[in-house]
Structure formats: structure tokens, C-alpha cells
Tab-separated table of C-alpha atoms in Angstrom:
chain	number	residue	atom	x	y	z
A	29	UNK	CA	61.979	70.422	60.517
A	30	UNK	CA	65.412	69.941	62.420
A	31	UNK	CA	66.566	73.474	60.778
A	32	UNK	CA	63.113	75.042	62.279
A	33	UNK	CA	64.023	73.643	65.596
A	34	UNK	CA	67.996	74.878	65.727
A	35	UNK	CA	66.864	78.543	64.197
A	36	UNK	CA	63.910	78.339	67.593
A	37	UNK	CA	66.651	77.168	70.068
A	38	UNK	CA	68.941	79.455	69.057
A	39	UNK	CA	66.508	82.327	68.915
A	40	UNK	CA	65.316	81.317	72.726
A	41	UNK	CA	69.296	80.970	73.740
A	42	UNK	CA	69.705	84.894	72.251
A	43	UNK	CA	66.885	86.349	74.187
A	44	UNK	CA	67.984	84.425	77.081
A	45	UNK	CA	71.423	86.101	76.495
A	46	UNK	CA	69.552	88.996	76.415
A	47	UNK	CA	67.981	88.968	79.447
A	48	UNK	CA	70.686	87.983	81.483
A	49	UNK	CA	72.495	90.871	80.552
A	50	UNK	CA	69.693	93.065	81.398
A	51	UNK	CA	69.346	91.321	84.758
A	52	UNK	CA	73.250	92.024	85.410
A	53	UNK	CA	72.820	95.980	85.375
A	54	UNK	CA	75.877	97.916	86.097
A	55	UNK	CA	76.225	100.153	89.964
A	56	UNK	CA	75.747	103.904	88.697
A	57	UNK	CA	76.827	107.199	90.908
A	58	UNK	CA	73.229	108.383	91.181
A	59	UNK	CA	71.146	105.060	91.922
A	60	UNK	CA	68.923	106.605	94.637
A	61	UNK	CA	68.193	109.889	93.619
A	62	UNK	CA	64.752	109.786	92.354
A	63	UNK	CA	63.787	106.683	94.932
A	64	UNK	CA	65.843	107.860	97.901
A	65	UNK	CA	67.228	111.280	97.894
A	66	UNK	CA	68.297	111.557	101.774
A	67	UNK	CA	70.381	108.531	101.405
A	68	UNK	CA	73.569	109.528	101.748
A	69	UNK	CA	72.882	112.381	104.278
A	70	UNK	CA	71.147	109.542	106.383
A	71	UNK	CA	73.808	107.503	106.341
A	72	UNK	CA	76.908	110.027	106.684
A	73	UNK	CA	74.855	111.606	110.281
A	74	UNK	CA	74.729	108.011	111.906
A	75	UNK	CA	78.392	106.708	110.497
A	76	UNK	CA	79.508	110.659	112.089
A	77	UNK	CA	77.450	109.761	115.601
A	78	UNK	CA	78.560	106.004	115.245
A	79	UNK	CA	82.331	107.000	115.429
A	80	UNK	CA	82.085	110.560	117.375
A	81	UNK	CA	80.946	108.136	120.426
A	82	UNK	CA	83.750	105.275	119.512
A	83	UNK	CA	86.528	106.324	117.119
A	84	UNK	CA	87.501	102.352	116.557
A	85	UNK	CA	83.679	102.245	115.041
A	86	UNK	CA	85.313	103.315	111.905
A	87	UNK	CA	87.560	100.822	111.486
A	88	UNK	CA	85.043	98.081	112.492
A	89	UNK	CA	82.780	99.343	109.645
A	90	UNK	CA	85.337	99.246	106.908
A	91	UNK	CA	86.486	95.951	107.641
A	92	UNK	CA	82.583	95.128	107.399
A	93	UNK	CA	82.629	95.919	104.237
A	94	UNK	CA	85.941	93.880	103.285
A	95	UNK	CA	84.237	91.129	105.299
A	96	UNK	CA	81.292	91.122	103.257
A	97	UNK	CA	82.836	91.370	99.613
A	98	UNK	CA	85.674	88.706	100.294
A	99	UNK	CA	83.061	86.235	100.533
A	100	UNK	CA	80.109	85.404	97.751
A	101	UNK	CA	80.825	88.834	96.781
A	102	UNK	CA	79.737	92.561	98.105
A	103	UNK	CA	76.061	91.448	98.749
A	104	UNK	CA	75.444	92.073	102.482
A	105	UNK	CA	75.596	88.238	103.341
A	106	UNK	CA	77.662	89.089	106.598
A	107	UNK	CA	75.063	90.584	108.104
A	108	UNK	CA	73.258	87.891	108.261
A	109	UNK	CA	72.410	86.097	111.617
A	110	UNK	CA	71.396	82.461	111.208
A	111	UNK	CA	67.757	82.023	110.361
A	112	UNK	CA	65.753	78.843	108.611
A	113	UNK	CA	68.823	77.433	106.882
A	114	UNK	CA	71.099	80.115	106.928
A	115	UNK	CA	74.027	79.512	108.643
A	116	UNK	CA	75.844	82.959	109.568
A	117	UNK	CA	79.238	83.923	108.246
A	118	UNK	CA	79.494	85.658	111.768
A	119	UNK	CA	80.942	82.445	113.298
A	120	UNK	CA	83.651	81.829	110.954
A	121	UNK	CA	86.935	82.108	113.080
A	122	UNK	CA	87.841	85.388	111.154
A	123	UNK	CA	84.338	87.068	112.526
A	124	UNK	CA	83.438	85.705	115.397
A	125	UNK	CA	83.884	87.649	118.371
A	126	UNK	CA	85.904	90.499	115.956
A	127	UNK	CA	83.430	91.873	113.730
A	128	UNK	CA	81.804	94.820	115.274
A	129	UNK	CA	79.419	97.291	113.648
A	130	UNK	CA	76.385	95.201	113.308
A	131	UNK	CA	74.151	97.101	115.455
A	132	UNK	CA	74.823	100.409	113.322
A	133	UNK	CA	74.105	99.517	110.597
A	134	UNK	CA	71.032	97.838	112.316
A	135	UNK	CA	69.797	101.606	113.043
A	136	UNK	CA	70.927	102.977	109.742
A	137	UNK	CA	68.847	100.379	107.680
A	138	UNK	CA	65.749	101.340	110.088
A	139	UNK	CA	66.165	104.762	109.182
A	140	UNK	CA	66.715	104.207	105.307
A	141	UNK	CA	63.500	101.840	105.811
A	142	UNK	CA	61.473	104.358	106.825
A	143	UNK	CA	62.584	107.141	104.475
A	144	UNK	CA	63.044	104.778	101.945
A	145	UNK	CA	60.437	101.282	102.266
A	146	UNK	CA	61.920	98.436	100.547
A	147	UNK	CA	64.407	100.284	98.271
A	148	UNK	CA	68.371	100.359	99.684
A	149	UNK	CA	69.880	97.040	99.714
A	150	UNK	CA	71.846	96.423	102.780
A	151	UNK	CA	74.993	95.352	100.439
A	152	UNK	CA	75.021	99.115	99.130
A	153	UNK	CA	74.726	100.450	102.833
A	154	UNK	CA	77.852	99.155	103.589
A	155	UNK	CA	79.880	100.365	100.429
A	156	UNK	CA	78.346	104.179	101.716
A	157	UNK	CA	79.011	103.217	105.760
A	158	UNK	CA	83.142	101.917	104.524
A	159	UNK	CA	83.482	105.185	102.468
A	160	UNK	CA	82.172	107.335	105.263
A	161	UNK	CA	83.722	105.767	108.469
A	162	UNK	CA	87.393	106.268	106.182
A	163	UNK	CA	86.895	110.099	105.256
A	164	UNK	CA	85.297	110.927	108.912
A	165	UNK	CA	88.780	109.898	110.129
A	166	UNK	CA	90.940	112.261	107.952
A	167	UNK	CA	91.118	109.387	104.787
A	168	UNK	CA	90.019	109.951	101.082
A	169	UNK	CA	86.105	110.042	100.346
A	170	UNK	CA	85.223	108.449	97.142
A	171	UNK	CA	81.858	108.197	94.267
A	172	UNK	CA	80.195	104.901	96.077
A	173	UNK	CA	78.596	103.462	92.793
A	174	UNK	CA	74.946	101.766	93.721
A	175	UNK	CA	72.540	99.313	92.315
A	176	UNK	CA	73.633	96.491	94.593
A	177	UNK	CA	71.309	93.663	95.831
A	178	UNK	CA	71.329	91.344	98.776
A	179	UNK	CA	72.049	87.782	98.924
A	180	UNK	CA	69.664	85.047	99.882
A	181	UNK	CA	71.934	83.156	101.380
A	182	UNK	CA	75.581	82.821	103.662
A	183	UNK	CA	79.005	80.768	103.496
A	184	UNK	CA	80.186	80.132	106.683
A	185	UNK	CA	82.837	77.870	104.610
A	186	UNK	CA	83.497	80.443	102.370
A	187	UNK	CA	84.767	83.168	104.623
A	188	UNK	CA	86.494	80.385	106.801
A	189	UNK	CA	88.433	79.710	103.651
A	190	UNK	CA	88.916	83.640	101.850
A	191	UNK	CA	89.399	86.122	104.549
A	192	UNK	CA	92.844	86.567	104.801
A	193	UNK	CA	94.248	85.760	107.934
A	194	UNK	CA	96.354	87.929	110.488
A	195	UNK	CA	99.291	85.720	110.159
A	196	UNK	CA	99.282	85.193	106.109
A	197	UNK	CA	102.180	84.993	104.389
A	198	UNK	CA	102.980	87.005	101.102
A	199	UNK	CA	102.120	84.049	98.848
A	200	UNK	CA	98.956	83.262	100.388
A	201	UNK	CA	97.909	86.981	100.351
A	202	UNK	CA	98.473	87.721	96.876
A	203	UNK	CA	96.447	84.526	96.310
A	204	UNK	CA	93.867	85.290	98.482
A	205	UNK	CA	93.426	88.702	96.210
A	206	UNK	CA	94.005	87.224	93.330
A	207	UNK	CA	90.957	84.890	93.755
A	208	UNK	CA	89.057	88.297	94.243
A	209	UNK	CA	90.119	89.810	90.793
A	210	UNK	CA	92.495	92.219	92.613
A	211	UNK	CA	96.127	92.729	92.329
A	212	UNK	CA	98.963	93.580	94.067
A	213	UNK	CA	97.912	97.649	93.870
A	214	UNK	CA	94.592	96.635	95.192
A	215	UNK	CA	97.213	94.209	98.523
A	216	UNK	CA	98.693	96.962	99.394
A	217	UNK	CA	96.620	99.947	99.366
A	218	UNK	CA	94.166	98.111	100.952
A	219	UNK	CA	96.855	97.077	103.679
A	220	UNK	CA	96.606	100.654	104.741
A	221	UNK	CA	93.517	100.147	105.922
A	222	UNK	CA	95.412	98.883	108.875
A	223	UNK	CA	96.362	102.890	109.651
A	224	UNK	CA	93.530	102.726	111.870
A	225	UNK	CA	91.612	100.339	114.454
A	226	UNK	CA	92.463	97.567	116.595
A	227	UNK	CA	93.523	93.898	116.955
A	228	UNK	CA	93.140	91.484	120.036
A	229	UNK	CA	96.206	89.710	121.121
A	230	UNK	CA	95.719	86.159	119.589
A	231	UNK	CA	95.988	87.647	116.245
A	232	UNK	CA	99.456	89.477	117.117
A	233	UNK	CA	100.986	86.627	119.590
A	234	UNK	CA	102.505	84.540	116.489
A	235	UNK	CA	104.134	87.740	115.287
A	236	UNK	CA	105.714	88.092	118.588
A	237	UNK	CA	106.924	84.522	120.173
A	238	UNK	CA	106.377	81.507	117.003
A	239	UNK	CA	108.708	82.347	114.418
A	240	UNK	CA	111.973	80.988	112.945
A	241	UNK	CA	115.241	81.999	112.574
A	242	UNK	CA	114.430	82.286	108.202
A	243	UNK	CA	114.595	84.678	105.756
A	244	UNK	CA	111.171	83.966	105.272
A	245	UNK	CA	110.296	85.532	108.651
A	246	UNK	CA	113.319	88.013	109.003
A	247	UNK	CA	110.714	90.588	109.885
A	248	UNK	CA	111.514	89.949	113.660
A	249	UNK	CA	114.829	90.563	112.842
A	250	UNK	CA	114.598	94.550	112.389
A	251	UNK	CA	116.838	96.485	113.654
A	252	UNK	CA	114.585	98.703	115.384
A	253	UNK	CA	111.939	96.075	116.197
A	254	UNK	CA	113.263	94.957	119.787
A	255	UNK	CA	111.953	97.684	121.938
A	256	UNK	CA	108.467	97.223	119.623
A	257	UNK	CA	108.759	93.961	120.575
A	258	UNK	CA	108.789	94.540	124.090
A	259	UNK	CA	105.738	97.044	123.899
A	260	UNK	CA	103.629	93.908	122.389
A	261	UNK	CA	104.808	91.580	125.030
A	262	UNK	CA	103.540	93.542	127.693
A	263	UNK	CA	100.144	93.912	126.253
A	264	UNK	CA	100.089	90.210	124.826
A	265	UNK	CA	102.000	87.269	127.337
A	266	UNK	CA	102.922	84.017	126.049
A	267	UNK	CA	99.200	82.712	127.025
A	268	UNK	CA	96.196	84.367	128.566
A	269	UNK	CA	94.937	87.933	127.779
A	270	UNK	CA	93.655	86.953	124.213
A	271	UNK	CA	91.314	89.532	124.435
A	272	UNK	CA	93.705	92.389	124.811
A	273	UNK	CA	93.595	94.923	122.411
A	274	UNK	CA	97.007	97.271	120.683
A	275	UNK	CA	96.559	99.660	118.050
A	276	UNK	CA	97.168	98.227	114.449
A	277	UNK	CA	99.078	102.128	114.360
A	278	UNK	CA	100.880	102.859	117.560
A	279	UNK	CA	101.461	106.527	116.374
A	280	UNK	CA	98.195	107.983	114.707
A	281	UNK	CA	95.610	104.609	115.402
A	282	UNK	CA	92.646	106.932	115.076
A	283	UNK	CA	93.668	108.360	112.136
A	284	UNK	CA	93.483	107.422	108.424
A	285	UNK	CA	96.424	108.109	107.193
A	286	UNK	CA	99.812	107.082	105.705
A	287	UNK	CA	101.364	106.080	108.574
A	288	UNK	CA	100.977	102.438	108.256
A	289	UNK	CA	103.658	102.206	105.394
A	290	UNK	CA	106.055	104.430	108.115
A	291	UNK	CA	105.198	101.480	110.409
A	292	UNK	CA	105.704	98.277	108.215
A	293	UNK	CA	108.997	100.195	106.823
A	294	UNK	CA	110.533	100.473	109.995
A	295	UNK	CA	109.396	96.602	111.042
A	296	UNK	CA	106.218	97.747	113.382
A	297	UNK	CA	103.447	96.599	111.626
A	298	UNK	CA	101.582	94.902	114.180
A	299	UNK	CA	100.300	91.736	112.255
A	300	UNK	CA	103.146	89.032	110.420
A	301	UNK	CA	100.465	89.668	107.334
A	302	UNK	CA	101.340	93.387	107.674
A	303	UNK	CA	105.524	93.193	107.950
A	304	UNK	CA	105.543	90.084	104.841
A	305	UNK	CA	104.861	93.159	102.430
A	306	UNK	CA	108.422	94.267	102.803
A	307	UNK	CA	110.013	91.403	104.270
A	308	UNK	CA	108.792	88.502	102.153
A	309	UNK	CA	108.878	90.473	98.867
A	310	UNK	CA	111.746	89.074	96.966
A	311	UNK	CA	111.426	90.864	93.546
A	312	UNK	CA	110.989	94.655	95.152
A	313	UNK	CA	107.162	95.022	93.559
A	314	UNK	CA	105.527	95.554	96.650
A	315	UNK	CA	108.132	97.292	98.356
A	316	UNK	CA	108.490	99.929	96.145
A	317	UNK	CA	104.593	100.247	96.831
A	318	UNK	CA	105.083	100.406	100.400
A	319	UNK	CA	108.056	103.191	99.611
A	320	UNK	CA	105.913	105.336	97.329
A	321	UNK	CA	102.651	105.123	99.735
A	322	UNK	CA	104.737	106.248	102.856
A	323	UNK	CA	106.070	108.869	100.409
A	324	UNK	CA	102.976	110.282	99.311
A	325	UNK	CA	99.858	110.343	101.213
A	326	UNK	CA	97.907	111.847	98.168
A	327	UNK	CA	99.212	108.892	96.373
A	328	UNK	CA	98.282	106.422	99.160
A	329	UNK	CA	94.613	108.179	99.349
A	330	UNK	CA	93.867	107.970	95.255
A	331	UNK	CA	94.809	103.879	95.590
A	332	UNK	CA	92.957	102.964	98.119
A	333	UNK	CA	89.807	104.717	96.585
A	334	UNK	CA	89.870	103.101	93.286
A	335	UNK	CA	90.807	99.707	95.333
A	336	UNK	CA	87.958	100.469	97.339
A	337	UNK	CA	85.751	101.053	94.286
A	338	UNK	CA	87.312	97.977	92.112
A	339	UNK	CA	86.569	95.557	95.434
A	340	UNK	CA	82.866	97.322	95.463
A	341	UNK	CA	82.499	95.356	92.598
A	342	UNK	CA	83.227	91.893	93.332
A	343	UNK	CA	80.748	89.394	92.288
A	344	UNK	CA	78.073	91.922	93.112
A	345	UNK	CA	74.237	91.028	92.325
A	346	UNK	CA	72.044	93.318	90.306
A	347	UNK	CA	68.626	93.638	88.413
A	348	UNK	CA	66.400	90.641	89.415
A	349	UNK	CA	68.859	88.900	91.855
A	350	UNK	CA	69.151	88.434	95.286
A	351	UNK	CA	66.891	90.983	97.299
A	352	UNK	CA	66.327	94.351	99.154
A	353	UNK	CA	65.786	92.867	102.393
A	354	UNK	CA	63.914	94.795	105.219
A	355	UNK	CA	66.155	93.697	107.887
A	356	UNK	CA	69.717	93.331	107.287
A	357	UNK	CA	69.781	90.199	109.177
A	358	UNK	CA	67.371	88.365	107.873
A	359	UNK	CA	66.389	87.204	104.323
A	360	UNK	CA	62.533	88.281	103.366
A	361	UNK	CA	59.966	86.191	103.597
């Protein structure tokens, strides 16, 4: 009798097995094509009228997506507002009041919604939205793989605690990645998604006026970094004018390109979390990244696309989980 039980139990564990790995399908190239063939065409017209009115609307997009993927995975949860025991990720310190982009993708998932009822997940809207905002600024375009569904549910805790901050050091970045399943490739290229966009003063004054005389911070002490210095201490005073904006690239900011490593080379990266890649890095890894990316914009482009496709798939839900909500800010009901 005991033998008949273990051979059932077993047999129910297998098919349980089974199922799970049914339920956990893997994101394919052509996801949509029988159940929503203007997809992408839908999507690449409002990302082109999005940023054609407001250039920075590219980089707000993008970091959408990084948003969203850095915390529970890529499964739209930022989008959410709060709602019935949902408490938004919008008003963790790293969003609130610096996120933009909501109300685009607002109109995009209307328009998917009625081409397409109840069929694109909001999560996969944003891989297509990053990919497009990047390549309708002069960056790489990529094959968006799709199957993704929506969360149920936010951390507000979560992406308090794994969106890496503006004034990061080296260790905690390649920590904060590493928690992600991405590597110091993945830090870097990824860092040149800083070649375009903005950032308000708070998130630049540390870089500016609190640092030490250390090796640790020796990025204040470039060479050519005291006129730069000067630039950002007109735009962003001691106190007061948090709000005030500088290009993350001073040269090309509505461009995505390679310029970024120029900047961070040459001690003008505009964040401490940008100048630590060179400045921090005591065994050379990441420099030498930095190096070859300035070098070789082809090189920089083909990184950050498979970075961009590797952090696609973080934690992503699939098959029976999560959702295809209706509205992108709210969970069904």
C-alpha cells in the first residue's frame, strides 16, 4: 500500500513538473502575428509622435522599461497607480516625480486595445516602446522577443531597495546587477543609456559639492573637470533649484550614441554612478569597457542590444501567470 502511494505522489509531483514548465513558456520573435499583426507598426507611429513633439520622451521611455524590470521583474508593475491594495511603485524615491512616459503608453495600450482586445500585455509594450524610443534617436534597434504577462501586484519596497541610485558607488552597482542576473557587460552598456535624456539637480548636487578628498571619489579630481564643474554649479546651487534639469550628455543629449563613454573618460559624466565606472575600477575590467565602447560605436550598439534583450528577460511571467490587463494601470477585475 505505502509503495502504491509513493509511485501516485510521485506521478502527481511529475505532471505537476510538467505543467509548470508548460506554464513558464519562453518570449518568441513572432508572438503577435496571428493575434495582433499591427502591433509593432502601432506602437513604432506613437513612440515616433511621442518623441517628434519631446525628444527627452525617449529617454523617459527607456528608463520605463529599466524601471519596470529592476523590480519583480519585466512585468509592467510600474505602471501601476495604486488601486484596492496596490500600492504604486511610482512613489518610491527613485520614481516619484522622475518617471515620465506614463501617459504614452496610456494611448498606445488604448490603441493596441482596440486593434487588439485583451491580447498585448502592457509588460511587452514597454520592451517594444524601450527598443523604439532608442533607434528613433540614432541607437541600435533590436528582435523584442514577446509572450510577456502582467503582474497582479506592485513593490513599492522593492524598487525603493533595487533601482540603482544616481549617486551609487561601483560596489553597490555591480551588486545591484548582479541581483538581476546581469554582469558587468550588461553595467556598462547599459550605462550608455545615459547618452541621452535628462537629470534634475538633486540627483547631480552630491557629484558636485559632498565628496572627499579619497581615491574612492578622485573623479572630482580630473584634470579637465573644473570648468565642467563650474557649468553644473550654475545650473545646480548649493540648495534650491532641485528641479533644474542638465543634460546627462552635454555634447549630443538628444542623441543615442557613444558619446557617453567620451564623457565619463574625460571625467564629465554627469552622475557620481556614471564617473565610478572609470574612477572606482581598481582591476581595469570596466575601464577597458568604457575604452572599447568610446572606441567603437558598432561595438557599443551590439552590447547594449543583447543587454537590452538579456534584461527583457528578468523574472518575466508567462503562460497562465499574471494577466493581460485592459488598462495599464490597473489590475483586471
Amino acid at each position: 500500500m505505502n509503495k502504491i502511494i509513493t509511485f501516485l505522489l510521485l506521478h502527481i509531483t511529475l505532471l505537476q513538473t510538467k505543467q509548470s514548465l508548460c506554464d513558464n513558456e519562453p518570449l518568441i520573435l513572432s508572438y503577435y502575428k496571428e493575434t495582433c499583426p499591427l502591433l509593432e507598426e502601432i506602437v513604432h507611429r506613437q513612440v515616433e509622435i511621442a518623441v517628434l513633439k519631446e525628444p527627452r520622451m525617449a529617454a523617459s521611455l527607456l528608463r520605463l522599461h529599466f524601471h519596470d524590470c529592476f523590480v519583480l521583474g519585466c512585468d509592467g508593475s510600474v505602471l501601476l497607480d495604486d488601486f484596492e491594495g496596490v500600492e504604486s511603485e511610482k512613489k518610491a524615491g527613485p520614481n516619484l516625480n522622475s518617471l515620465r512616459g506614463f501617459e504614452v503608453i496610456d494611448e498606445i495600450k488604448y490603441l493596441v486595445e482596440e486593434a487588439c482586445p485583451c491580447t498585448v500585455s502592457c509588460a511587452d509594450l514597454l520592451a517594444i516602446v524601450a527598443r523604439d524610443a532608442v533607434s528613433l534617436r540614432g541607437g541600435p534597434k533590436w528582435n523584442v522577443y514577446l509572450g510577456r504577462r502582467d503582474s497582479i501586484k506592485a513593490s513599492l519596497n522593492g524598487a525603493n531597495q533595487f533601482l540603482p541610485a544616481p549617486n551609487s558607488s561601483l560596489e553597490s552597482l555591480i551588486a545591484n546587477f548582479q541581483s538581476q542576473g546581469l554582469g558587468i557587460q550588461e553595467l556598462v552598456a547599459l550605462s550608455g543609456s545615459h547618452t541621452m535624456g535628462k537629470a534634475k539637480c538633486k540627483s547631480f548636487r552630491q557629484r558636485i559639492y559632498n565628496y572627499k578628498d579619497s581615491v574612492s571619489t578622485s573623479y572630482n579630481h580630473h584634470p579637465k573637470d573644473d570648468e565642467f564643474q563650474e557649468v553644473l554649479k550654475s545650473i545646480c546651487p548649493t540648495s534650491g533649484r532641485d528641479n533644474a534639469l542638465a543634460p546627462l550628455d552635454f555634447v549630443t543629449p538628444l542623441r543615442f550614441d557613444n558619446n557617453y563613454f567620451h564623457n565619463v573618460k574625460n571625467g564629465h559624466g554627469l552622475l557620481i554612478s556614471d564617473n565610478v565606472l572609470v574612477y572606482d575600477d581598481l582591476e581595469g575590467e570596466i575601464r577597458d569597457l568604457v575604452w572599447a565602447f568610446a572606441l567603437d560605436e558598432e561595438h557599443f550598439f551590439g552590447s547594449f542590444a543583447r543587454s537590452m534583450i538579456k534584461m527583457g528577460n528578468i523574472r518575466v511571467l508567462t503562460g497562465k501567470e499574471g494577466e493581460i490587463r485592459k488598462n495599464c494601470r490597473f489590475i483586471n477585475m
